[in-house]
Coordinates of C-alpha atoms in Angstrom, one line a residue:
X256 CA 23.5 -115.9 309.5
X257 CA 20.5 -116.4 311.6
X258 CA 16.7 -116.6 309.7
X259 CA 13.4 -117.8 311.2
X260 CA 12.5 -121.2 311.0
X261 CA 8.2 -120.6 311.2
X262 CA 7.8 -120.9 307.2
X263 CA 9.8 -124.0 307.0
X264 CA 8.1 -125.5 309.7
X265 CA 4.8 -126.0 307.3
X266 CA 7.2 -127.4 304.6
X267 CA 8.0 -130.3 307.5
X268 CA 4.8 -130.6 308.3
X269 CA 3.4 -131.9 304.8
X270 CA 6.2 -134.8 304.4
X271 CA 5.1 -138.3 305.2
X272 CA 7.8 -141.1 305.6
X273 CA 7.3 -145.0 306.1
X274 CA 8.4 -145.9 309.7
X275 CA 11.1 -148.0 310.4
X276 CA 11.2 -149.9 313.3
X277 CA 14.7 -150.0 314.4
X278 CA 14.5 -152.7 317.2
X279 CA 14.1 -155.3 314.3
X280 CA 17.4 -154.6 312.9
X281 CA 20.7 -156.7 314.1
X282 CA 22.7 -154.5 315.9
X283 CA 25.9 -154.7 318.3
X284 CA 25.0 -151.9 320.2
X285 CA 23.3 -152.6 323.3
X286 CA 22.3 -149.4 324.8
X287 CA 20.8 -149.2 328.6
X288 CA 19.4 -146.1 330.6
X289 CA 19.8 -145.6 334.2
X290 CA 18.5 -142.9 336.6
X291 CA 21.3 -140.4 338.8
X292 CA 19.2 -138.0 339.9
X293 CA 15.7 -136.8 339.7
X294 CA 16.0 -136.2 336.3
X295 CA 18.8 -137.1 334.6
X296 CA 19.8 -140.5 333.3
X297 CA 22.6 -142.0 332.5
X298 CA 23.2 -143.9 329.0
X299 CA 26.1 -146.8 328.4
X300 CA 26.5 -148.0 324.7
X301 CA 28.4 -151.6 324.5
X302 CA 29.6 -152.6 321.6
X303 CA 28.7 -156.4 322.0
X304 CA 30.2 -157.5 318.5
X305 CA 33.4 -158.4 317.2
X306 CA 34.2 -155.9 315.1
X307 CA 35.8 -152.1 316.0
X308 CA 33.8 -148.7 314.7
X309 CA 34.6 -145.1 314.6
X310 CA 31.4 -143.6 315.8
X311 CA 30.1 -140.4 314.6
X312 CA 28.4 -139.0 317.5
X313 CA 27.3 -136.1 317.1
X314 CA 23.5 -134.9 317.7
X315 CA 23.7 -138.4 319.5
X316 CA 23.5 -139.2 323.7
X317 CA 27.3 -139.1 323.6
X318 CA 27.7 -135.6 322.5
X319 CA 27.8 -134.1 325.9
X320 CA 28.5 -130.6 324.1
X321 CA 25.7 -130.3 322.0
X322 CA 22.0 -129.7 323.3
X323 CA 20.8 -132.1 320.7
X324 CA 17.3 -134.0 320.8
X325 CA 18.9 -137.1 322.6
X326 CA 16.2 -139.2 323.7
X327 CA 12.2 -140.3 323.5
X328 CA 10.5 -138.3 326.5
X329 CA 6.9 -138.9 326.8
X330 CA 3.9 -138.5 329.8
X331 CA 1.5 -141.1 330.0
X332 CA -1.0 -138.1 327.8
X333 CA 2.2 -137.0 324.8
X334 CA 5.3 -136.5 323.7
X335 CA 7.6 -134.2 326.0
X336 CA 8.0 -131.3 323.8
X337 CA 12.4 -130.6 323.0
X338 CA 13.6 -127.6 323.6
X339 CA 17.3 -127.7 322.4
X340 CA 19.2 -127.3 318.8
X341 CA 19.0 -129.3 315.8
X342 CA 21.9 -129.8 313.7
X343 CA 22.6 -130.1 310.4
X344 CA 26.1 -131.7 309.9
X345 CA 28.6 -132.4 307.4
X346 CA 28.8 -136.2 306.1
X347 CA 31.9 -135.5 304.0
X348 CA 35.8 -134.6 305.2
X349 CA 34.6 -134.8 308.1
X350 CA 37.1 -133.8 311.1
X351 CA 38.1 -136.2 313.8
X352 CA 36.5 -134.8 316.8
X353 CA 33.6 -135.7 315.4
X354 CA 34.5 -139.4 315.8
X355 CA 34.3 -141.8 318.8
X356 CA 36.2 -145.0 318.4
X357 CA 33.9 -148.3 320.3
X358 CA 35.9 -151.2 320.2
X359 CA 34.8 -154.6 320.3
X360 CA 33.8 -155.2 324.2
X361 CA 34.0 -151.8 324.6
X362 CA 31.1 -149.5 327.0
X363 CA 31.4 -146.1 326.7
X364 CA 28.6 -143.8 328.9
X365 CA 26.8 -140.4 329.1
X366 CA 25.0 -138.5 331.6
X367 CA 22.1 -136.8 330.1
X368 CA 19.8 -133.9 332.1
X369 CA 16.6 -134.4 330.9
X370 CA 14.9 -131.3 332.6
X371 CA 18.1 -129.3 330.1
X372 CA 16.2 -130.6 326.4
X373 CA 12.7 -131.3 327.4
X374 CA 9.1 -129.5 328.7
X375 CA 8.4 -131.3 331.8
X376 CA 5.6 -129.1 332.5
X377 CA 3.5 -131.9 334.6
X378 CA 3.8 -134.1 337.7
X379 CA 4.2 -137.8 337.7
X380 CA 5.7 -140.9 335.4
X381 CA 7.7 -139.9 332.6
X382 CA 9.2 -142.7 330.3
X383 CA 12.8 -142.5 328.7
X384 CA 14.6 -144.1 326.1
X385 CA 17.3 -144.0 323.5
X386 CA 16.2 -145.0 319.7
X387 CA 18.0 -144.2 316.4
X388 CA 20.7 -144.8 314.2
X389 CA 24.2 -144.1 314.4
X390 CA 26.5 -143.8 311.5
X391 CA 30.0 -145.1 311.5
X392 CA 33.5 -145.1 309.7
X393 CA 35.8 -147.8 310.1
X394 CA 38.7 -147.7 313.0
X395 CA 40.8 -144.8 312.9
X396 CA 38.8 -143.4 309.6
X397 CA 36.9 -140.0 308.9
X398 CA 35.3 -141.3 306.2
X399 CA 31.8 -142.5 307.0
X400 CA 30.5 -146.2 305.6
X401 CA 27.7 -145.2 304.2
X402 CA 25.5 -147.3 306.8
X403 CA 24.6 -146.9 310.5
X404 CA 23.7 -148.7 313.6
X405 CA 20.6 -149.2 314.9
X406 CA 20.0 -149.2 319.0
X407 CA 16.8 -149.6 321.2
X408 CA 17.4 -148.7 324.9
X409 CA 15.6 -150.0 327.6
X410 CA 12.6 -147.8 328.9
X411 CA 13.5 -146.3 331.9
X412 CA 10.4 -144.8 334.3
X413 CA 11.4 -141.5 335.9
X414 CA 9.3 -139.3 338.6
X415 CA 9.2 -136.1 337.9
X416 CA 8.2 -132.8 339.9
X417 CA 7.3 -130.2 337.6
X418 CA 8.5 -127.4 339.7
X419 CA 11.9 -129.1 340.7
X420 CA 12.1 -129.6 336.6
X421 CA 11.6 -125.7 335.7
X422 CA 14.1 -124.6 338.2
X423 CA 16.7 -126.1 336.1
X424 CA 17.5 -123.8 333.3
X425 CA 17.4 -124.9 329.8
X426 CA 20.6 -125.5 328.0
X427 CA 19.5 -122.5 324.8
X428 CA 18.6 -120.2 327.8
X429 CA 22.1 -120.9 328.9
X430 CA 23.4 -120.3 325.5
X431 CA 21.7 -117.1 325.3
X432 CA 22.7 -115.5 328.5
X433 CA 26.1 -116.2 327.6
X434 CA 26.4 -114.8 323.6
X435 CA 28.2 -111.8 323.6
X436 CA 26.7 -108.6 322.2
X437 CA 24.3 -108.7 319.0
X438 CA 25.2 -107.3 316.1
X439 CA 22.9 -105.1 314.6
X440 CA 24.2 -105.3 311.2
X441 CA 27.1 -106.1 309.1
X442 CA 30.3 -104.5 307.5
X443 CA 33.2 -104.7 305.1
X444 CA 33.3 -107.8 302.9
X445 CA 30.7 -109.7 305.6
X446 CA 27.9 -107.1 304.7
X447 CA 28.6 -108.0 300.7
X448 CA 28.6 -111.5 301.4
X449 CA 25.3 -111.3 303.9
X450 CA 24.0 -109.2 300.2
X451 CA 24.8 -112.0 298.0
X452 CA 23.7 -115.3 300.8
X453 CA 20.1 -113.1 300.5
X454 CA 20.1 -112.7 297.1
X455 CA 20.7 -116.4 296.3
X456 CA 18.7 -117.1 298.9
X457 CA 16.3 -114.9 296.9
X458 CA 16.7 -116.6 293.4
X459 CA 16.6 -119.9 294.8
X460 CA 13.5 -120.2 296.3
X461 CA 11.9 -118.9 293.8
X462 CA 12.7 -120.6 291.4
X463 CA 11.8 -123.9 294.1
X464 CA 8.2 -122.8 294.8
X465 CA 7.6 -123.0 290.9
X466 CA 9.1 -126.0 290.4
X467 CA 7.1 -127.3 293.5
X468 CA 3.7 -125.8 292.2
X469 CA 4.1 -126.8 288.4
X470 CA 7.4 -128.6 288.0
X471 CA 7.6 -132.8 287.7
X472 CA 5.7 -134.4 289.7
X473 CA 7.8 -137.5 289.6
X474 CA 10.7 -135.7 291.6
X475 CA 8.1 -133.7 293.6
X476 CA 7.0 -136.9 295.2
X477 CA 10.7 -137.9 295.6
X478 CA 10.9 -135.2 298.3
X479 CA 7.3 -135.5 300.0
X480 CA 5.9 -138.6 299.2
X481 CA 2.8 -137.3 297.1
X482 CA 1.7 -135.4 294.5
X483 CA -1.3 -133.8 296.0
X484 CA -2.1 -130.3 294.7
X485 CA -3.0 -129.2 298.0
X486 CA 0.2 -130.3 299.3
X487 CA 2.4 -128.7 296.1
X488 CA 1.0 -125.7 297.0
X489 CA 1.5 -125.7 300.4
X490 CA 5.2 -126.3 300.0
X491 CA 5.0 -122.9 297.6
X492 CA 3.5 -121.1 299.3
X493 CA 6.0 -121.3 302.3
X494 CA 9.0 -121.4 299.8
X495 CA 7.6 -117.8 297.9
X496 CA 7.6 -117.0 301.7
X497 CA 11.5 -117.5 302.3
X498 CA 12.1 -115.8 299.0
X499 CA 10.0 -112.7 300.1
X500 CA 11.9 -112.7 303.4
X501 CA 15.1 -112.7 301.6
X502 CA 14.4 -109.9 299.7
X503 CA 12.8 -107.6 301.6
X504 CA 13.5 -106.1 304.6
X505 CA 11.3 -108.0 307.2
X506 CA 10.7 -107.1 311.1
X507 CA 10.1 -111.0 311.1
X508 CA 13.6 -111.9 311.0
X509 CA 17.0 -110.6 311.8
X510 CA 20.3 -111.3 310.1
X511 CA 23.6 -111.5 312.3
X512 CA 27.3 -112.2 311.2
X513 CA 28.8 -114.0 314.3
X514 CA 27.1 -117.1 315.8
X515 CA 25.3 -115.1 318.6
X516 CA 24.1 -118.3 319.8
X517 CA 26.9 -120.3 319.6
X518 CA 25.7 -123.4 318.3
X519 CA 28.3 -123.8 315.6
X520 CA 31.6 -126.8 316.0
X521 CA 33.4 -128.8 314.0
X522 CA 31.2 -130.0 310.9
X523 CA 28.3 -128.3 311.9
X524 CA 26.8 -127.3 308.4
X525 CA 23.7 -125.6 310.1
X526 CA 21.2 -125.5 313.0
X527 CA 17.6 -124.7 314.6
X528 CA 16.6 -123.7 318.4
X529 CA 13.0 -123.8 317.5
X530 CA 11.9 -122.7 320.8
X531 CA 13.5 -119.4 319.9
X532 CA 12.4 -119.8 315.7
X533 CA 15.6 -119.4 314.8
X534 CA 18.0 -120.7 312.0
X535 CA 21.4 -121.0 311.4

């Protein structure tokens, strides 16, 4: 089921969070960045300790399948702006293929196309690196440890000509001119199952925006770090928004029943393309 994304987006907007700086965190991975071509870089992740780990990559530089928001792209003026999908993913029986094994020693490398996830809409110096977390399971487990590794690449300096950049197509256009025909509604036990999604979908939020304009406080600020009455009822007013959405019928947003965007794998609990406002 596909829903837009724009009244969530002022729900994100209102949570603060304490930064962690990653790079001050022991870590065995030793991640570097390289340039290929123009614009695309590749990354190598060495595991420089002694013990083994069962990655789980994905939404990471190694998942070469995924269009996830890889790396730190910035101008010398902002941010390079992602244009790709963000998943939500399973951290429970989780499936295999969602595992790398690094062994101790061990290098394993990606080629990323930068020009495919971000807006390199202006000529000159562009700088690249890879910084985040990833969470493990021990050798040949699916069962996550409940911790993660940190890594801090290098910053790699790329050139970048904005028109040689656009000509390359971006990985959810891709997606898009490849999805086979939309479905313009639902039948059979789908259509009852699209009835009841909406309904709870309904109920739920509802009963979320009160709780977030009058409920406790105390868990209010567990989720967004303050208990400012402006901020309370910003978060309602975007959540009586979804509920209105799910229980209406809106020209806003469109339901489907087949993934017409193809962003769904193994463990994939949910995703974005927020260039496109869309949620699934």
């Amino acid at each position: 089921m596909l829903r837009s994304i724009t009244c969530l987006a002022a729900v994100a907007a209102t949570v603060s969070a304490t930064a962690i700086d990653l790079t001050k965190r022991a870590s065995p991975l030793a991640v570097s960045l390289t340039s290929v071509s123009d614009t695309k870089v590749k990354i190598a992740v060495t595991n420089t300790g002694s013990e083994d780990y069962n990655l789980f990559y994905k939404g990471t530089f190694l998942d070469t399948d995924s269009p996830a928001d890889k790396l730190v792209v910035s101008s010398a003026d902002a941010v390079a702006p992602f244009n790709g999908v963000f998943q939500r993913m399973a951290t429970h029986e989780l499936s295999a293929d969602v595992f790398k094994p690094l062994l101790a020693g061990q290098t394993l490398e990606a080629e990323v196309e930068i020009a495919e996830l971000y807006e390199l809409g202006a000529d000159g110096e562009y700088s690249v690196a890879a910084v985040g977390a990833m969470p493990y399971a021990p050798l040949n487990s699916t069962s996550l440890s409940g911790k993660a590794l940190p890594f801090s690449s290098n910053k790699l300096a790329i050139n970048v000509e904005a028109a040689k950049a656009a000509a390359v197509p971006f990985v959810v256009d891709k997606m898009i001119a490849k999805r086979t025909t939309i479905q313009s509604d639902c039948t059979a036990s789908r259509l009852t199952a699209v009835r009841t999604g909406l309904s709870n979908c309904a109920r739920l939020a509802t009963a979320a925006a009160t709780a977030a304009s009058s409920g406790n406080a105390a868990k209010f600020s567990e989720y967004f770090k303050t208990t400012s009455s402006t901020t309370r009822n910003t978060v309602a007013s975007r959540l009586r928004a979804v509920a209105t959405d799910c229980s209406t019928s809106s020209t806003r947003t469109k339901t489907y029943c087949t993934d017409v965007y193809g962003g769904c794998s193994s463990n994939v609990l949910a995703y974005t393309v927020p260039s496109l406002n869309i949620i699934a």
